């Protein structure tokens, strides 16, 4: 029973991915054993990242006001979701949120702007913000700003930007079903422009948008071909008002199989369990840390997520360790060790049921 999974793990250590047919079986096979599969994915994860978990904090710097029609996004022109639209936050707000992210243990601070792509003037302003964040805090900075050309990427690279995020989201074959205002290849060219200028590309996918398993596998191999070192795996959040809604495929086991397959195809990449992990993985959330070595805390662009303390407790209870940053490590060293022992979900309140507790 365990031998096929052991062979997958051994091949991943040699940077040899499963075949397309093997990946499809991992996603859809009735005879796949989840725990051996997760252990197979853990072997290369541990080789390259140990038991550390990188933590990312998102700052939704500009919300809504987007001319694109991406059907999964509550900020697009095609969505009627009840969101508040606002232009770019002030420099003081952005820097204050960077400070909070550093103290919360973020490995990386991610600034996200809605829109098709920034003007050169906006790009220069963002470059200045990148410099100021990196001067003040020992954390990396990632930007997600839509489509970019080489001229824009060079300005950001010169400012010291560590990563540029631009998700492929789905396969080229399925792309027209989720967006019509730009193409899959437009996204690939943005990643290539970033890489050419010396910025690490960050790119992943969204699962649960009506795609087939072969679309998920195609994205995994496209990212491998692009040598993307940071891969966020999102699970569609069904936001009311968005044209693309959950397709009903995302049981917890399905989500874990996708993460494991992504790790085996991209054994050296930072695989991030991203949006939707709380709602789709539910009680199996900690198992995502076997294939994934990275996650977000405190929510996503327009949706809520688990709080920092709840997420860190999950990480530590599962036997992993927050990667953090020097600023966070110094703060933790000054604080008392967290209490261990019995806990109930929802806080540290009374253990006795209220109807039996003496007044």
Short mmCIF file of C-alpha atoms in Angstrom, two decimals:
data_model
loop_
_atom_site.label_atom_id
_atom_site.label_comp_id
_atom_site.label_asym_id
_atom_site.label_seq_id
_atom_site.Cartn_x
_atom_site.Cartn_y
_atom_site.Cartn_z
CA UNK A 1 0.00 0.00 0.00
CA UNK A 2 2.76 2.47 0.90
CA UNK A 3 5.23 1.57 -1.85
CA UNK A 4 3.71 3.70 -4.67
CA UNK A 5 3.70 6.75 -2.41
CA UNK A 6 7.29 6.11 -1.31
CA UNK A 7 8.32 6.04 -4.96
CA UNK A 8 6.58 9.39 -5.56
CA UNK A 9 8.49 10.88 -2.63
CA UNK A 10 11.83 9.50 -3.85
CA UNK A 11 11.25 10.91 -7.31
CA UNK A 12 10.32 14.32 -5.86
CA UNK A 13 13.64 14.38 -4.00
CA UNK A 14 15.30 13.96 -7.40
CA UNK A 15 13.12 16.79 -8.80
CA UNK A 16 11.33 14.26 -10.98
CA UNK A 17 7.59 15.02 -11.12
CA UNK A 18 4.79 12.50 -11.51
CA UNK A 19 3.45 12.07 -15.02
CA UNK A 20 0.26 13.80 -16.09
CA UNK A 21 -1.57 10.47 -15.81
CA UNK A 22 -0.23 9.92 -12.29
CA UNK A 23 -1.31 13.43 -11.26
CA UNK A 24 -4.82 12.84 -12.55
CA UNK A 25 -5.02 9.61 -10.55
CA UNK A 26 -3.83 11.42 -7.42
CA UNK A 27 -6.68 13.91 -7.85
CA UNK A 28 -9.45 11.53 -8.93
CA UNK A 29 -8.47 7.96 -8.07
CA UNK A 30 -10.88 6.05 -5.82
CA UNK A 31 -8.02 3.97 -4.40
CA UNK A 32 -5.79 6.89 -3.32
CA UNK A 33 -4.95 6.77 0.40
CA UNK A 34 -4.89 10.33 1.71
CA UNK A 35 -2.44 10.01 4.61
CA UNK A 36 0.26 8.14 2.63
CA UNK A 37 -0.16 10.73 -0.15
CA UNK A 38 0.29 13.58 2.31
CA UNK A 39 3.39 11.90 3.73
CA UNK A 40 4.82 11.52 0.23
CA UNK A 41 4.32 15.26 -0.30
CA UNK A 42 5.83 16.00 3.12
CA UNK A 43 9.14 14.31 2.24
CA UNK A 44 10.27 17.00 -0.29
CA UNK A 45 8.58 19.71 1.80
CA UNK A 46 10.72 18.74 4.78
CA UNK A 47 13.86 18.40 2.66
CA UNK A 48 13.61 21.96 1.36
CA UNK A 49 11.82 23.80 4.19
CA UNK A 50 12.08 21.69 7.33
CA UNK A 51 9.08 22.13 9.62
CA UNK A 52 8.98 25.90 9.18
CA UNK A 53 5.83 27.72 8.04
CA UNK A 54 6.17 31.06 6.27
CA UNK A 55 3.47 33.55 7.18
CA UNK A 56 2.15 36.23 4.84
CA UNK A 57 -0.02 39.25 5.58
CA UNK A 58 -2.06 40.85 2.79
CA UNK A 59 -2.80 44.57 2.60
CA UNK A 60 -5.65 45.40 0.21
CA UNK A 61 -4.13 48.74 -0.76
CA UNK A 62 -6.78 49.63 -3.36
CA UNK A 63 -10.21 48.00 -3.45
CA UNK A 64 -12.63 47.62 -6.35
CA UNK A 65 -12.60 50.11 -9.22
CA UNK A 66 -11.35 47.39 -11.58
CA UNK A 67 -12.18 47.34 -15.32
CA UNK A 68 -11.45 43.60 -15.66
CA UNK A 69 -14.25 41.00 -15.63
CA UNK A 70 -12.59 38.15 -13.70
CA UNK A 71 -15.64 36.16 -12.58
CA UNK A 72 -14.15 34.92 -9.30
CA UNK A 73 -13.27 38.39 -7.99
CA UNK A 74 -15.54 40.65 -5.95
CA UNK A 75 -13.54 43.70 -7.13
CA UNK A 76 -14.18 43.19 -10.85
CA UNK A 77 -16.61 45.18 -12.95
CA UNK A 78 -18.66 42.00 -13.38
CA UNK A 79 -19.34 41.57 -9.66
CA UNK A 80 -22.25 42.99 -7.67
CA UNK A 81 -20.72 41.98 -4.34
CA UNK A 82 -21.37 44.42 -1.49
CA UNK A 83 -17.84 45.78 -1.16
CA UNK A 84 -16.66 49.30 -0.39
CA UNK A 85 -14.53 50.70 -3.18
CA UNK A 86 -11.61 52.97 -2.35
CA UNK A 87 -8.54 54.41 -4.10
CA UNK A 88 -5.00 53.72 -2.95
CA UNK A 89 -4.46 54.08 0.80
CA UNK A 90 -2.17 56.77 2.13
CA UNK A 91 1.52 56.16 2.64
CA UNK A 92 1.04 56.44 6.41
CA UNK A 93 -1.64 53.71 6.38
CA UNK A 94 0.43 51.37 4.23
CA UNK A 95 3.54 51.78 6.38
CA UNK A 96 1.57 51.36 9.61
CA UNK A 97 0.12 48.10 8.30
CA UNK A 98 3.60 46.94 7.34
CA UNK A 99 4.71 47.55 10.93
CA UNK A 100 1.79 45.49 12.25
CA UNK A 101 2.58 42.70 9.81
CA UNK A 102 6.20 42.55 10.96
CA UNK A 103 5.22 42.37 14.63
CA UNK A 104 2.65 39.66 13.80
CA UNK A 105 5.43 37.43 12.47
CA UNK A 106 5.02 37.93 8.73
CA UNK A 107 7.78 36.52 6.59
CA UNK A 108 6.45 38.63 3.75
CA UNK A 109 4.22 41.72 3.47
CA UNK A 110 2.01 41.62 0.39
CA UNK A 111 0.51 44.81 -1.05
CA UNK A 112 -2.31 44.30 -3.55
CA UNK A 113 -3.86 46.89 -5.90
CA UNK A 114 -7.00 46.23 -7.89
CA UNK A 115 -7.00 47.24 -11.54
CA UNK A 116 -5.65 46.13 -14.90
CA UNK A 117 -2.17 47.42 -14.15
CA UNK A 118 -0.41 50.50 -12.72
CA UNK A 119 0.71 53.57 -14.60
CA UNK A 120 4.39 54.48 -14.56
CA UNK A 121 3.67 57.19 -11.95
CA UNK A 122 1.88 54.70 -9.70
CA UNK A 123 4.70 52.21 -10.21
CA UNK A 124 7.25 54.79 -9.04
CA UNK A 125 5.11 55.53 -5.98
CA UNK A 126 4.91 51.82 -5.19
CA UNK A 127 8.68 51.53 -5.62
CA UNK A 128 9.13 54.26 -3.02
CA UNK A 129 6.83 52.39 -0.63
CA UNK A 130 8.80 49.19 -1.16
CA UNK A 131 12.03 50.97 -0.23
CA UNK A 132 10.51 52.46 2.92
CA UNK A 133 9.05 49.16 4.13
CA UNK A 134 12.36 47.36 3.62
CA UNK A 135 14.31 50.15 5.33
CA UNK A 136 12.09 49.94 8.42
CA UNK A 137 11.40 46.21 8.81
CA UNK A 138 13.31 42.95 8.30
CA UNK A 139 10.62 41.43 6.07
CA UNK A 140 10.29 40.74 2.38
CA UNK A 141 7.83 42.66 0.21
CA UNK A 142 5.53 41.28 -2.48
CA UNK A 143 3.32 43.27 -4.85
CA UNK A 144 0.25 42.19 -6.80
CA UNK A 145 -0.71 44.97 -9.21
CA UNK A 146 -2.13 43.34 -12.33
CA UNK A 147 -0.45 43.23 -15.71
CA UNK A 148 3.07 44.64 -15.98
CA UNK A 149 5.62 45.19 -18.72
CA UNK A 150 9.38 45.14 -18.45
CA UNK A 151 9.68 48.92 -17.92
CA UNK A 152 7.42 48.79 -14.86
CA UNK A 153 9.12 45.67 -13.53
CA UNK A 154 12.55 47.29 -13.79
CA UNK A 155 11.44 50.23 -11.62
CA UNK A 156 10.20 47.83 -8.94
CA UNK A 157 13.30 45.65 -9.18
CA UNK A 158 15.54 48.68 -8.66
CA UNK A 159 13.56 49.46 -5.49
CA UNK A 160 14.35 46.01 -4.08
CA UNK A 161 10.98 44.32 -4.57
CA UNK A 162 11.34 40.68 -3.59
CA UNK A 163 8.35 39.16 -5.36
CA UNK A 164 5.67 40.02 -7.88
CA UNK A 165 2.44 38.06 -7.62
CA UNK A 166 0.32 37.38 -10.67
CA UNK A 167 -1.70 34.18 -10.51
CA UNK A 168 -2.39 32.09 -13.60
CA UNK A 169 -5.63 31.05 -11.83
CA UNK A 170 -6.59 28.27 -14.23
CA UNK A 171 -5.40 26.56 -17.38
CA UNK A 172 -5.16 28.27 -20.75
CA UNK A 173 -7.92 25.95 -22.00
CA UNK A 174 -10.33 27.03 -19.25
CA UNK A 175 -9.32 30.69 -19.03
CA UNK A 176 -12.05 32.14 -21.26
CA UNK A 177 -14.68 30.69 -18.91
CA UNK A 178 -13.51 32.94 -16.06
CA UNK A 179 -12.30 36.12 -17.80
CA UNK A 180 -12.59 37.85 -21.19
CA UNK A 181 -10.75 41.17 -20.70
CA UNK A 182 -7.27 39.67 -20.77
CA UNK A 183 -5.76 36.29 -21.64
CA UNK A 184 -3.81 33.53 -19.98
CA UNK A 185 -0.79 34.53 -22.07
CA UNK A 186 -1.01 38.13 -20.80
CA UNK A 187 -0.48 36.71 -17.32
CA UNK A 188 2.42 34.54 -18.39
CA UNK A 189 4.13 37.55 -20.00
CA UNK A 190 3.81 39.53 -16.75
CA UNK A 191 5.61 36.73 -14.87
CA UNK A 192 8.32 36.62 -17.51
CA UNK A 193 8.85 40.39 -17.31
CA UNK A 194 9.28 40.17 -13.54
CA UNK A 195 11.72 37.29 -13.78
CA UNK A 196 13.74 39.00 -16.52
CA UNK A 197 14.22 42.01 -14.23
CA UNK A 198 15.37 39.90 -11.29
CA UNK A 199 12.10 39.81 -9.31
CA UNK A 200 10.97 36.42 -8.08
CA UNK A 201 7.60 35.55 -9.63
CA UNK A 202 4.78 34.36 -7.39
CA UNK A 203 1.92 32.63 -9.18
CA UNK A 204 -0.71 30.03 -8.44
CA UNK A 205 -4.27 29.02 -9.13
CA UNK A 206 -7.84 28.99 -7.88
CA UNK A 207 -9.53 25.61 -7.60
CA UNK A 208 -13.30 25.10 -7.65
CA UNK A 209 -14.30 27.27 -10.65
CA UNK A 210 -15.81 24.54 -12.80
CA UNK A 211 -12.46 23.38 -14.15
CA UNK A 212 -11.58 19.74 -14.78
CA UNK A 213 -8.76 17.94 -13.01
CA UNK A 214 -6.64 18.17 -16.15
CA UNK A 215 -6.84 21.98 -15.90
CA UNK A 216 -5.42 21.84 -12.36
CA UNK A 217 -2.64 19.53 -13.54
CA UNK A 218 -1.89 21.77 -16.54
CA UNK A 219 -1.37 24.77 -14.24
CA UNK A 220 0.93 22.75 -11.97
CA UNK A 221 3.17 21.88 -14.93
CA UNK A 222 2.97 25.40 -16.40
CA UNK A 223 4.28 26.78 -13.10
CA UNK A 224 7.03 24.18 -13.09
CA UNK A 225 8.02 25.18 -16.62
CA UNK A 226 8.13 28.85 -15.60
CA UNK A 227 10.27 27.89 -12.57
CA UNK A 228 7.94 29.80 -10.23
CA UNK A 229 9.38 29.59 -6.69
CA UNK A 230 6.19 30.67 -4.85
CA UNK A 231 2.84 29.01 -5.58
CA UNK A 232 -0.36 30.10 -3.79
CA UNK A 233 -3.12 27.50 -4.00
CA UNK A 234 -6.51 29.18 -3.56
CA UNK A 235 -9.86 27.45 -3.10
CA UNK A 236 -12.74 29.49 -4.47
CA UNK A 237 -14.63 31.50 -1.86
CA UNK A 238 -18.29 31.71 -2.98
CA UNK A 239 -18.89 35.45 -2.63
CA UNK A 240 -22.47 36.50 -3.31
CA UNK A 241 -22.60 38.72 -6.40
CA UNK A 242 -19.66 37.12 -8.22
CA UNK A 243 -20.42 35.50 -11.59
CA UNK A 244 -18.25 32.46 -10.80
CA UNK A 245 -19.48 30.49 -7.82
CA UNK A 246 -18.23 27.32 -6.14
CA UNK A 247 -18.73 24.25 -8.32
CA UNK A 248 -19.28 21.91 -5.36
CA UNK A 249 -16.04 19.97 -5.90
CA UNK A 250 -14.13 21.20 -2.87
CA UNK A 251 -14.46 18.66 -0.10
CA UNK A 252 -11.53 18.81 2.36
CA UNK A 253 -9.92 15.70 0.84
CA UNK A 254 -10.06 17.20 -2.66
CA UNK A 255 -8.28 20.33 -1.43
CA UNK A 256 -5.57 18.26 0.26
CA UNK A 257 -5.06 16.13 -2.85
CA UNK A 258 -4.54 19.30 -4.91
CA UNK A 259 -1.93 20.60 -2.45
CA UNK A 260 -0.09 17.27 -2.42
CA UNK A 261 -0.07 17.05 -6.22
CA UNK A 262 1.23 20.63 -6.47
CA UNK A 263 4.08 19.82 -4.09
CA UNK A 264 5.07 16.66 -5.95
CA UNK A 265 5.14 18.50 -9.30
CA UNK A 266 6.99 21.50 -7.80
CA UNK A 267 9.03 19.97 -4.95
CA UNK A 268 11.31 22.98 -4.36
CA UNK A 269 8.63 25.68 -4.52
CA UNK A 270 7.09 27.51 -1.60
CA UNK A 271 3.56 26.09 -1.76
CA UNK A 272 1.08 28.36 0.01
CA UNK A 273 -2.35 27.24 1.19
CA UNK A 274 -4.26 30.43 0.51
CA UNK A 275 -7.79 31.84 0.21
CA UNK A 276 -10.57 29.48 1.17
CA UNK A 277 -8.45 27.21 3.39
CA UNK A 278 -10.56 27.96 6.44
CA UNK A 279 -13.92 27.32 4.80
CA UNK A 280 -12.97 24.36 2.60
CA UNK A 281 -10.45 22.45 4.73
CA UNK A 282 -12.30 23.07 8.00
CA UNK A 283 -11.30 20.48 10.65
CA UNK A 284 -8.56 19.11 8.37
CA UNK A 285 -6.80 22.47 8.09
CA UNK A 286 -3.64 21.37 9.90
CA UNK A 287 -3.07 18.56 7.38
CA UNK A 288 -2.41 21.22 4.73
CA UNK A 289 0.93 21.86 6.43
CA UNK A 290 2.26 18.48 5.27
CA UNK A 291 2.40 19.53 1.59
CA UNK A 292 2.31 23.34 2.09
CA UNK A 293 4.95 25.38 3.91
CA UNK A 294 3.29 28.78 3.74
CA UNK A 295 -0.06 30.48 4.47
CA UNK A 296 -1.86 33.78 4.98
CA UNK A 297 -3.17 35.11 8.28
CA UNK A 298 -5.81 37.73 9.09
CA UNK A 299 -7.83 37.21 5.92
CA UNK A 300 -7.52 37.88 2.21
CA UNK A 301 -8.40 40.72 -0.14
CA UNK A 302 -12.11 41.02 0.60
CA UNK A 303 -12.86 37.99 2.77
CA UNK A 304 -12.21 37.10 6.38
CA UNK A 305 -9.78 34.43 7.54
CA UNK A 306 -8.51 32.95 10.77
CA UNK A 307 -6.85 35.30 13.25
CA UNK A 308 -3.10 35.24 13.87
CA UNK A 309 -3.34 33.54 17.27
CA UNK A 310 -5.68 30.80 16.01
CA UNK A 311 -3.44 30.10 13.01
CA UNK A 312 -0.25 30.03 15.08
CA UNK A 313 -1.88 27.66 17.54
CA UNK A 314 -2.78 25.32 14.67
CA UNK A 315 0.80 25.47 13.37
CA UNK A 316 2.36 24.73 16.75
CA UNK A 317 -0.18 22.03 17.69
CA UNK A 318 0.65 20.21 14.46
CA UNK A 319 4.36 20.20 15.35
CA UNK A 320 5.46 22.96 12.97
CA UNK A 321 7.13 26.31 13.63
CA UNK A 322 6.37 29.86 12.45
CA UNK A 323 9.25 31.06 10.27
CA UNK A 324 8.72 34.68 11.35
CA UNK A 325 11.22 37.50 11.05
CA UNK A 326 13.86 39.01 13.39
CA UNK A 327 11.48 41.72 14.66
CA UNK A 328 8.85 39.11 15.58
CA UNK A 329 11.44 36.76 17.07
CA UNK A 330 12.72 39.52 19.38
CA UNK A 331 9.17 40.27 20.53
CA UNK A 332 8.45 36.59 21.22
CA UNK A 333 11.66 36.27 23.22
CA UNK A 334 10.47 39.03 25.57
CA UNK A 335 7.06 37.45 26.10
CA UNK A 336 6.12 34.52 28.30
CA UNK A 337 5.76 31.16 26.59
CA UNK A 338 2.18 30.47 25.45
CA UNK A 339 0.04 28.35 27.73
CA UNK A 340 -0.36 24.74 26.72
CA UNK A 341 -3.03 22.26 27.60
CA UNK A 342 -6.80 22.05 27.18
CA UNK A 343 -8.49 24.54 24.85
CA UNK A 344 -11.92 24.92 23.33
CA UNK A 345 -12.60 26.61 20.02
CA UNK A 346 -13.78 30.17 20.40
CA UNK A 347 -11.55 31.33 23.22
CA UNK A 348 -10.38 30.66 26.73
CA UNK A 349 -13.73 30.98 28.51
CA UNK A 350 -15.49 28.77 31.03
CA UNK A 351 -15.23 25.00 30.62
CA UNK A 352 -18.54 24.20 32.34
CA UNK A 353 -21.73 24.39 30.30
CA UNK A 354 -23.68 27.51 31.24
CA UNK A 355 -26.84 25.60 32.27
CA UNK A 356 -24.94 23.54 34.85
CA UNK A 357 -22.63 26.23 36.20
CA UNK A 358 -23.46 27.46 39.70
CA UNK A 359 -24.39 31.14 39.85
#
